[in-house]
Amino acid sequence: MLALLSVCPVLAQQLEDHTPVPAGDPTLFFAEGYFYVFSSGPGLPFYRSSDLVMWQPCGRVFAKLPPWADAAVPGNRGFVWAPDAVKIGNEYRVYWSTSTAGSRRSVIGWASNQTLAPDSPEYRWVDRGKVIETTPHDDWNAIDPQCFVDQQGNVWLLMGSYWSGIKMRRLDKVTGGLSQQDTTLYHLARRTDVEPPAIEGAYLFWRDGFYYLFVSFDRCHLGVQSNYNIRVGRSRDVSGPYQDRLGRPMLESGGTLILKSEGNVRGPGHNSVLQHGGQTWIAFHYFNPAKHGQRTLQVRPVSWDEQGWPRVDAPKKVSGTE
């Protein structure tokens, strides 16, 4: 498999019937010999691949959302927003959120499993309950979670969208819930230059002494008219302050642009980043006018310049999948 990846850095992602992978807000994760993508959607759908090219649906984490989520967010329609996957100890954890459009009545929960292989006798998703929620009285929004383990082994929950931006809370590694030792709500990034202050989809990644904070700017839910784009900043400390390559603070609209609309890739955003097999990969969704504006998964290789800043490289095309 690694030999294949070194020869063909990335191909257009597709299902077994050669249609695009309809994975929105994708989290790319490697476990048990497979690449996995966890996606927004009813019940939290996910997919797996042995080569980053052909993808197989693995079902959904939930047949229906837990009752506590329905009570916290009426009208969620069973839709999970922007899940994230992590392995802590011998346990796989998926943090997920649900909300309704334009609302700060939002909630983040998590579920666990001993394996990600649906055909294993040990495969069973267990709801672990609520982690955090926001209401219309809060000035931020508890959606788009990422569970991140820093270089000291501390576990963090990134989250947030619009309003006052990207936040972070410390988690308890054992319970999976909020830490009782560190109750600080850390502020990492926000928009101060536009209204509405469109920023979301935060994702942290460690490399060579820096924590890199990836975010998405601007509007996503406009189909092929979306102007979503991916930005990045970095910090020596996981809690910031984060700055872009020009030194602009991410708490003051800073963020170095690394991917925007081009050709049939419209509104690329809400990314995740994976280091595997000596290669950095970035996964994101985009809207494809050649496929009736369907939200589609793309995975591309990432290279790094001499100053340590990421560059999203071009994908290799496959006939009939544009």
mmCIF file of C-alpha atoms in Angstrom:
data_model
loop_
_atom_site.group_PDB
_atom_site.id
_atom_site.type_symbol
_atom_site.label_atom_id
_atom_site.label_comp_id
_atom_site.label_asym_id
_atom_site.label_seq_id
_atom_site.Cartn_x
_atom_site.Cartn_y
_atom_site.Cartn_z
ATOM 1 C CA MET A 1 0.000 0.000 0.000
ATOM 2 C CA LEU A 2 2.802 2.438 0.871
ATOM 3 C CA ALA A 3 4.473 1.661 -2.452
ATOM 4 C CA LEU A 4 1.231 2.576 -4.239
ATOM 5 C CA LEU A 5 1.004 5.869 -2.363
ATOM 6 C CA SER A 6 4.587 6.779 -3.228
ATOM 7 C CA VAL A 7 3.960 6.187 -6.952
ATOM 8 C CA CYS A 8 0.519 7.814 -7.091
ATOM 9 C CA PRO A 9 0.512 10.610 -4.475
ATOM 10 C CA VAL A 10 -3.263 11.039 -4.611
ATOM 11 C CA LEU A 11 -6.105 10.175 -6.954
ATOM 12 C CA ALA A 12 -9.685 11.365 -7.167
ATOM 13 C CA GLN A 13 -11.620 9.739 -4.348
ATOM 14 C CA GLN A 14 -14.534 7.531 -5.372
ATOM 15 C CA LEU A 15 -16.888 4.838 -4.172
ATOM 16 C CA GLU A 16 -16.889 1.326 -5.587
ATOM 17 C CA ASP A 17 -19.446 2.374 -8.216
ATOM 18 C CA HIS A 18 -17.010 5.140 -9.303
ATOM 19 C CA THR A 19 -19.194 7.963 -7.995
ATOM 20 C CA PRO A 20 -17.731 10.700 -5.762
ATOM 21 C CA VAL A 21 -17.523 10.178 -2.001
ATOM 22 C CA PRO A 22 -20.263 12.414 -0.481
ATOM 23 C CA ALA A 23 -18.367 13.169 2.729
ATOM 24 C CA GLY A 24 -18.884 16.632 4.183
ATOM 25 C CA ASP A 25 -16.627 18.062 6.921
ATOM 26 C CA PRO A 26 -14.313 15.030 6.644
ATOM 27 C CA THR A 27 -11.934 13.811 9.315
ATOM 28 C CA LEU A 28 -9.196 11.605 7.864
ATOM 29 C CA PHE A 29 -7.906 8.949 10.266
ATOM 30 C CA PHE A 30 -5.681 5.867 9.950
ATOM 31 C CA ALA A 31 -6.288 2.727 12.038
ATOM 32 C CA GLU A 32 -6.112 -1.041 11.750
ATOM 33 C CA GLY A 33 -4.571 -0.946 8.279
ATOM 34 C CA TYR A 34 -7.167 1.367 6.713
ATOM 35 C CA PHE A 35 -7.760 5.036 6.107
ATOM 36 C CA TYR A 36 -11.095 6.180 7.524
ATOM 37 C CA VAL A 37 -13.153 9.289 6.850
ATOM 38 C CA PHE A 38 -15.834 10.334 9.341
ATOM 39 C CA SER A 39 -18.409 12.701 7.895
ATOM 40 C CA SER A 40 -21.321 14.966 8.664
ATOM 41 C CA GLY A 41 -24.672 13.372 7.930
ATOM 42 C CA PRO A 42 -27.606 11.459 9.419
ATOM 43 C CA GLY A 43 -26.323 9.206 12.180
ATOM 44 C CA LEU A 44 -22.650 10.043 11.468
ATOM 45 C CA PRO A 45 -21.625 8.098 8.347
ATOM 46 C CA PHE A 46 -18.068 6.917 7.803
ATOM 47 C CA TYR A 47 -16.010 5.294 5.060
ATOM 48 C CA ARG A 48 -12.762 3.357 4.743
ATOM 49 C CA SER A 49 -10.072 2.849 2.104
ATOM 50 C CA SER A 50 -6.853 0.900 1.730
ATOM 51 C CA ASP A 51 -5.322 3.320 -0.783
ATOM 52 C CA LEU A 52 -6.980 6.761 -0.386
ATOM 53 C CA VAL A 53 -8.620 6.212 -3.778
ATOM 54 C CA MET A 54 -11.439 3.677 -3.569
ATOM 55 C CA TRP A 55 -13.733 4.097 -0.562
ATOM 56 C CA GLN A 56 -16.258 1.755 1.027
ATOM 57 C CA PRO A 57 -19.186 2.876 3.231
ATOM 58 C CA CYS A 58 -18.950 1.449 6.757
ATOM 59 C CA GLY A 59 -22.411 2.396 7.948
ATOM 60 C CA ARG A 60 -23.217 4.915 10.672
ATOM 61 C CA VAL A 61 -22.253 5.386 14.280
ATOM 62 C CA PHE A 62 -25.873 5.966 15.359
ATOM 63 C CA ALA A 63 -29.093 4.399 14.151
ATOM 64 C CA LYS A 64 -30.610 7.529 15.704
ATOM 65 C CA LEU A 65 -29.171 10.198 17.960
ATOM 66 C CA PRO A 66 -29.258 9.632 21.717
ATOM 67 C CA PRO A 67 -32.355 11.034 23.492
ATOM 68 C CA TRP A 68 -30.254 13.546 25.434
ATOM 69 C CA ALA A 69 -29.171 15.151 22.115
ATOM 70 C CA ASP A 70 -32.793 15.484 20.984
ATOM 71 C CA ALA A 71 -33.644 17.126 24.305
ATOM 72 C CA ALA A 72 -30.695 19.532 24.064
ATOM 73 C CA VAL A 73 -31.228 20.454 20.399
ATOM 74 C CA PRO A 74 -34.847 20.055 19.275
ATOM 75 C CA GLY A 75 -35.202 19.814 15.529
ATOM 76 C CA ASN A 76 -31.763 18.334 14.854
ATOM 77 C CA ARG A 77 -33.334 15.750 12.470
ATOM 78 C CA GLY A 78 -30.761 13.156 13.511
ATOM 79 C CA PHE A 79 -28.027 15.030 11.682
ATOM 80 C CA VAL A 80 -24.465 14.920 13.031
ATOM 81 C CA TRP A 81 -22.182 17.852 12.304
ATOM 82 C CA ALA A 82 -18.426 17.634 11.731
ATOM 83 C CA PRO A 83 -17.262 14.571 13.726
ATOM 84 C CA ASP A 84 -13.652 13.876 14.692
ATOM 85 C CA ALA A 85 -11.896 10.578 15.435
ATOM 86 C CA VAL A 86 -9.004 9.877 17.790
ATOM 87 C CA LYS A 87 -7.454 6.855 19.522
ATOM 88 C CA ILE A 88 -6.680 7.237 23.210
ATOM 89 C CA GLY A 89 -5.219 4.177 24.883
ATOM 90 C CA ASN A 90 -6.968 1.139 23.422
ATOM 91 C CA GLU A 91 -10.166 3.035 22.696
ATOM 92 C CA TYR A 92 -11.379 4.772 19.560
ATOM 93 C CA ARG A 93 -13.325 7.935 20.291
ATOM 94 C CA VAL A 94 -15.518 9.974 17.993
ATOM 95 C CA TYR A 95 -16.475 13.478 19.103
ATOM 96 C CA TRP A 96 -19.446 14.916 17.278
ATOM 97 C CA SER A 97 -21.876 17.815 17.380
ATOM 98 C CA THR A 98 -25.419 18.631 16.415
ATOM 99 C CA SER A 99 -27.288 21.893 16.031
ATOM 100 C CA THR A 100 -29.697 23.644 13.699
ATOM 101 C CA ALA A 101 -28.816 26.198 11.051
ATOM 102 C CA GLY A 102 -27.866 29.608 12.402
ATOM 103 C CA SER A 103 -28.390 28.646 16.040
ATOM 104 C CA ARG A 104 -26.106 28.652 19.070
ATOM 105 C CA ARG A 105 -28.248 25.962 20.703
ATOM 106 C CA SER A 106 -25.652 23.307 20.035
ATOM 107 C CA VAL A 107 -24.142 20.290 21.738
ATOM 108 C CA ILE A 108 -21.000 18.168 21.522
ATOM 109 C CA GLY A 109 -21.015 14.528 22.569
ATOM 110 C CA TRP A 110 -18.793 11.510 22.119
ATOM 111 C CA ALA A 111 -18.977 7.793 21.443
ATOM 112 C CA SER A 112 -16.426 5.000 21.782
ATOM 113 C CA ASN A 113 -15.590 1.678 20.165
ATOM 114 C CA GLN A 114 -12.928 -1.003 20.600
ATOM 115 C CA THR A 115 -12.494 -1.372 16.839
ATOM 116 C CA LEU A 116 -13.447 0.416 13.643
ATOM 117 C CA ALA A 117 -13.962 -2.785 11.646
ATOM 118 C CA PRO A 118 -17.737 -3.304 11.208
ATOM 119 C CA ASP A 119 -17.257 -7.048 10.663
ATOM 120 C CA SER A 120 -15.452 -7.557 14.000
ATOM 121 C CA PRO A 121 -17.334 -9.219 16.899
ATOM 122 C CA GLU A 122 -15.966 -6.429 19.128
ATOM 123 C CA TYR A 123 -17.479 -3.690 16.960
ATOM 124 C CA ARG A 124 -20.035 -1.695 18.956
ATOM 125 C CA TRP A 125 -20.465 2.050 19.295
ATOM 126 C CA VAL A 126 -21.221 3.164 22.843
ATOM 127 C CA ASP A 127 -22.742 6.586 23.500
ATOM 128 C CA ARG A 128 -20.693 8.352 26.194
ATOM 129 C CA GLY A 129 -22.953 11.349 26.566
ATOM 130 C CA LYS A 130 -22.680 15.094 26.446
ATOM 131 C CA VAL A 131 -19.381 16.947 26.726
ATOM 132 C CA ILE A 132 -20.422 20.598 26.382
ATOM 133 C CA GLU A 133 -23.276 22.702 25.035
ATOM 134 C CA THR A 134 -24.087 26.285 24.179
ATOM 135 C CA THR A 135 -27.359 28.185 24.232
ATOM 136 C CA PRO A 136 -28.545 31.402 22.540
ATOM 137 C CA HIS A 137 -27.211 33.256 25.595
ATOM 138 C CA ASP A 138 -23.609 32.263 24.796
ATOM 139 C CA ASP A 139 -21.394 34.292 22.447
ATOM 140 C CA TRP A 140 -19.914 31.220 20.756
ATOM 141 C CA ASN A 141 -21.131 27.954 19.251
ATOM 142 C CA ALA A 142 -20.337 24.393 20.419
ATOM 143 C CA ILE A 143 -19.971 22.687 17.045
ATOM 144 C CA ASP A 144 -17.145 21.346 14.841
ATOM 145 C CA PRO A 145 -15.211 19.463 17.543
ATOM 146 C CA GLN A 146 -11.674 18.137 17.280
ATOM 147 C CA CYS A 147 -10.106 16.042 20.042
ATOM 148 C CA PHE A 148 -6.362 16.746 20.015
ATOM 149 C CA VAL A 149 -3.530 15.252 22.089
ATOM 150 C CA ASP A 150 -0.608 17.647 22.549
ATOM 151 C CA GLN A 151 3.091 16.839 22.912
ATOM 152 C CA GLN A 152 2.771 16.592 26.697
ATOM 153 C CA GLY A 153 -0.065 14.075 26.446
ATOM 154 C CA ASN A 154 -2.769 16.564 27.431
ATOM 155 C CA VAL A 155 -6.104 16.148 25.647
ATOM 156 C CA TRP A 156 -7.994 19.139 24.235
ATOM 157 C CA LEU A 157 -11.334 19.838 22.582
ATOM 158 C CA LEU A 158 -11.364 22.438 19.798
ATOM 159 C CA MET A 159 -14.717 23.824 18.721
ATOM 160 C CA GLY A 160 -16.553 26.939 17.624
ATOM 161 C CA SER A 161 -18.006 28.730 14.646
ATOM 162 C CA TYR A 162 -18.924 32.317 13.747
ATOM 163 C CA TRP A 163 -19.862 34.649 16.631
ATOM 164 C CA SER A 164 -16.695 34.934 18.772
ATOM 165 C CA GLY A 165 -14.778 32.228 16.940
ATOM 166 C CA ILE A 166 -12.681 29.170 17.753
ATOM 167 C CA LYS A 167 -12.446 27.960 21.355
ATOM 168 C CA MET A 168 -10.644 25.193 23.226
ATOM 169 C CA ARG A 169 -11.201 23.324 26.501
ATOM 170 C CA ARG A 170 -9.032 20.789 28.265
ATOM 171 C CA LEU A 171 -10.457 17.257 28.468
ATOM 172 C CA ASP A 172 -9.999 14.541 31.054
ATOM 173 C CA LYS A 173 -8.109 11.744 29.287
ATOM 174 C CA VAL A 174 -9.826 9.019 31.318
ATOM 175 C CA THR A 175 -13.453 10.169 31.352
ATOM 176 C CA GLY A 176 -13.433 11.854 27.937
ATOM 177 C CA GLY A 177 -15.349 14.777 29.427
ATOM 178 C CA LEU A 178 -14.261 18.278 30.399
ATOM 179 C CA SER A 179 -11.291 18.601 32.739
ATOM 180 C CA GLN A 180 -12.065 19.661 36.295
ATOM 181 C CA GLN A 181 -8.439 20.767 36.836
ATOM 182 C CA ASP A 182 -8.333 23.247 33.949
ATOM 183 C CA THR A 183 -11.672 24.937 33.326
ATOM 184 C CA THR A 184 -10.356 27.764 31.113
ATOM 185 C CA LEU A 185 -12.132 28.447 27.848
ATOM 186 C CA TYR A 186 -9.189 29.283 25.578
ATOM 187 C CA HIS A 187 -9.709 31.670 22.654
ATOM 188 C CA LEU A 188 -7.718 30.707 19.545
ATOM 189 C CA ALA A 189 -9.065 32.479 16.453
ATOM 190 C CA ARG A 190 -11.859 34.778 15.296
ATOM 191 C CA ARG A 191 -12.916 37.088 12.491
ATOM 192 C CA THR A 192 -13.017 40.812 13.141
ATOM 193 C CA ASP A 193 -12.950 41.934 9.504
ATOM 194 C CA VAL A 194 -16.337 40.768 8.173
ATOM 195 C CA GLU A 195 -19.955 40.401 9.193
ATOM 196 C CA PRO A 196 -21.049 37.756 9.832
ATOM 197 C CA PRO A 197 -17.672 36.712 11.311
ATOM 198 C CA ALA A 198 -17.373 33.536 9.214
ATOM 199 C CA ILE A 199 -14.782 31.159 10.666
ATOM 200 C CA GLU A 200 -15.175 27.466 11.607
ATOM 201 C CA GLY A 201 -13.818 23.948 11.124
ATOM 202 C CA ALA A 202 -10.753 24.273 13.385
ATOM 203 C CA TYR A 203 -8.152 21.510 13.197
ATOM 204 C CA LEU A 204 -4.840 21.305 15.096
ATOM 205 C CA PHE A 205 -1.749 19.522 13.770
ATOM 206 C CA TRP A 206 1.744 19.191 15.295
ATOM 207 C CA ARG A 207 4.937 19.387 13.243
ATOM 208 C CA ASP A 208 8.566 20.253 14.045
ATOM 209 C CA GLY A 209 8.016 22.391 17.119
ATOM 210 C CA PHE A 210 4.821 24.138 16.045
ATOM 211 C CA TYR A 211 1.121 23.617 16.541
ATOM 212 C CA TYR A 212 -0.617 24.463 13.265
ATOM 213 C CA LEU A 213 -4.203 25.712 13.473
ATOM 214 C CA PHE A 214 -6.200 25.173 10.282
ATOM 215 C CA VAL A 215 -9.542 26.963 9.910
ATOM 216 C CA SER A 216 -12.087 27.655 7.185
ATOM 217 C CA PHE A 217 -13.095 31.222 6.323
ATOM 218 C CA ASP A 218 -16.268 32.528 4.665
ATOM 219 C CA ARG A 219 -19.431 30.813 3.483
ATOM 220 C CA CYS A 220 -19.929 27.066 2.959
ATOM 221 C CA HIS A 221 -23.622 26.375 2.363
ATOM 222 C CA LEU A 222 -24.018 28.170 -0.981
ATOM 223 C CA GLY A 223 -23.272 25.171 -3.180
ATOM 224 C CA VAL A 224 -21.041 25.999 -6.140
ATOM 225 C CA GLN A 225 -21.298 29.683 -5.168
ATOM 226 C CA SER A 226 -19.596 28.993 -1.832
ATOM 227 C CA ASN A 227 -16.469 31.032 -1.146
ATOM 228 C CA TYR A 228 -15.190 28.720 1.599
ATOM 229 C CA ASN A 229 -11.377 28.635 1.833
ATOM 230 C CA ILE A 230 -8.724 27.126 4.107
ATOM 231 C CA ARG A 231 -6.343 29.197 6.226
ATOM 232 C CA VAL A 232 -3.570 28.348 8.689
ATOM 233 C CA GLY A 233 -1.534 29.861 11.511
ATOM 234 C CA ARG A 234 0.860 28.411 14.053
ATOM 235 C CA SER A 235 2.095 28.700 17.625
ATOM 236 C CA ARG A 236 4.763 27.170 19.842
ATOM 237 C CA ASP A 237 2.116 26.703 22.541
ATOM 238 C CA VAL A 238 -1.059 24.692 22.022
ATOM 239 C CA SER A 239 -3.140 27.457 23.619
ATOM 240 C CA GLY A 240 -1.651 30.143 21.380
ATOM 241 C CA PRO A 241 -1.277 32.880 20.428
ATOM 242 C CA TYR A 242 -1.549 31.743 16.803
ATOM 243 C CA GLN A 243 -0.184 33.881 13.982
ATOM 244 C CA ASP A 244 -0.050 33.524 10.210
ATOM 245 C CA ARG A 245 3.168 33.694 8.185
ATOM 246 C CA LEU A 246 2.949 37.522 8.083
ATOM 247 C CA GLY A 247 2.676 37.700 11.870
ATOM 248 C CA ARG A 248 -1.019 38.604 11.938
ATOM 249 C CA PRO A 249 -2.819 37.266 15.026
ATOM 250 C CA MET A 250 -5.517 34.725 14.294
ATOM 251 C CA LEU A 251 -7.584 36.389 17.012
ATOM 252 C CA GLU A 252 -7.620 39.442 14.707
ATOM 253 C CA SER A 253 -8.606 37.782 11.410
ATOM 254 C CA GLY A 254 -5.126 36.442 10.653
ATOM 255 C CA GLY A 255 -4.698 33.259 8.637
ATOM 256 C CA THR A 256 -2.507 32.347 5.674
ATOM 257 C CA LEU A 257 -4.576 31.236 2.676
ATOM 258 C CA ILE A 258 -3.583 27.757 1.436
ATOM 259 C CA LEU A 259 -6.607 26.621 -0.606
ATOM 260 C CA LYS A 260 -9.475 28.382 -2.388
ATOM 261 C CA SER A 261 -11.872 27.756 -5.271
ATOM 262 C CA GLU A 262 -10.323 26.789 -8.577
ATOM 263 C CA GLY A 263 -11.907 25.095 -11.581
ATOM 264 C CA ASN A 264 -14.466 22.506 -10.512
ATOM 265 C CA VAL A 265 -13.253 22.601 -6.914
ATOM 266 C CA ARG A 266 -15.617 25.231 -5.490
ATOM 267 C CA GLY A 267 -15.675 26.270 -1.861
ATOM 268 C CA PRO A 268 -13.030 23.873 -0.486
ATOM 269 C CA GLY A 269 -12.958 23.743 3.281
ATOM 270 C CA HIS A 270 -13.512 22.125 6.655
ATOM 271 C CA ASN A 271 -10.313 20.152 6.472
ATOM 272 C CA SER A 272 -8.425 17.617 8.547
ATOM 273 C CA VAL A 273 -4.717 16.744 8.326
ATOM 274 C CA LEU A 274 -3.029 13.350 8.670
ATOM 275 C CA GLN A 275 0.623 12.337 8.787
ATOM 276 C CA HIS A 276 1.102 8.764 7.574
ATOM 277 C CA GLY A 277 3.730 6.812 5.684
ATOM 278 C CA GLY A 278 6.120 9.782 5.542
ATOM 279 C CA GLN A 279 3.491 11.946 3.815
ATOM 280 C CA THR A 280 1.169 14.674 5.061
ATOM 281 C CA TRP A 281 -2.392 14.500 3.706
ATOM 282 C CA ILE A 282 -5.203 17.034 3.836
ATOM 283 C CA ALA A 283 -8.843 16.006 3.477
ATOM 284 C CA PHE A 284 -11.618 18.501 2.787
ATOM 285 C CA HIS A 285 -14.933 18.802 1.009
ATOM 286 C CA TYR A 286 -15.815 20.935 -1.982
ATOM 287 C CA PHE A 287 -18.737 21.540 -4.340
ATOM 288 C CA ASN A 288 -18.417 20.257 -7.897
ATOM 289 C CA PRO A 289 -20.476 21.986 -10.620
ATOM 290 C CA ALA A 290 -19.772 19.035 -12.934
ATOM 291 C CA LYS A 291 -21.613 16.801 -10.442
ATOM 292 C CA HIS A 292 -24.658 19.031 -9.851
ATOM 293 C CA GLY A 293 -22.981 20.838 -6.957
ATOM 294 C CA GLN A 294 -22.629 17.712 -4.823
ATOM 295 C CA ARG A 295 -20.491 18.087 -1.698
ATOM 296 C CA THR A 296 -17.537 15.826 -2.376
ATOM 297 C CA LEU A 297 -14.479 14.476 -0.571
ATOM 298 C CA GLN A 298 -10.989 15.280 -1.809
ATOM 299 C CA VAL A 299 -7.654 14.192 -0.311
ATOM 300 C CA ARG A 300 -4.440 15.881 -1.416
ATOM 301 C CA PRO A 301 -0.775 15.658 -0.416
ATOM 302 C CA VAL A 302 0.746 18.516 1.553
ATOM 303 C CA SER A 303 4.349 19.700 1.237
ATOM 304 C CA TRP A 304 6.224 22.070 3.549
ATOM 305 C CA ASP A 305 8.388 25.030 2.574
ATOM 306 C CA GLU A 306 11.741 26.020 4.083
ATOM 307 C CA GLN A 307 10.020 28.142 6.733
ATOM 308 C CA GLY A 308 7.825 25.223 7.756
ATOM 309 C CA TRP A 309 4.567 26.448 6.215
ATOM 310 C CA PRO A 310 2.215 23.989 4.494
ATOM 311 C CA ARG A 311 1.410 24.001 0.799
ATOM 312 C CA VAL A 312 -1.534 22.017 -0.598
ATOM 313 C CA ASP A 313 -0.352 20.167 -3.694
ATOM 314 C CA ALA A 314 -2.443 19.367 -6.749
ATOM 315 C CA PRO A 315 -4.354 16.092 -6.947
ATOM 316 C CA LYS A 316 -3.747 13.587 -9.698
ATOM 317 C CA LYS A 317 -6.807 13.282 -11.932
ATOM 318 C CA VAL A 318 -8.643 10.065 -12.754
ATOM 319 C CA SER A 319 -10.639 9.925 -15.980
ATOM 320 C CA GLY A 320 -14.351 10.300 -15.434
ATOM 321 C CA THR A 321 -14.177 11.489 -11.813
ATOM 322 C CA GLU A 322 -13.836 15.285 -12.190
#
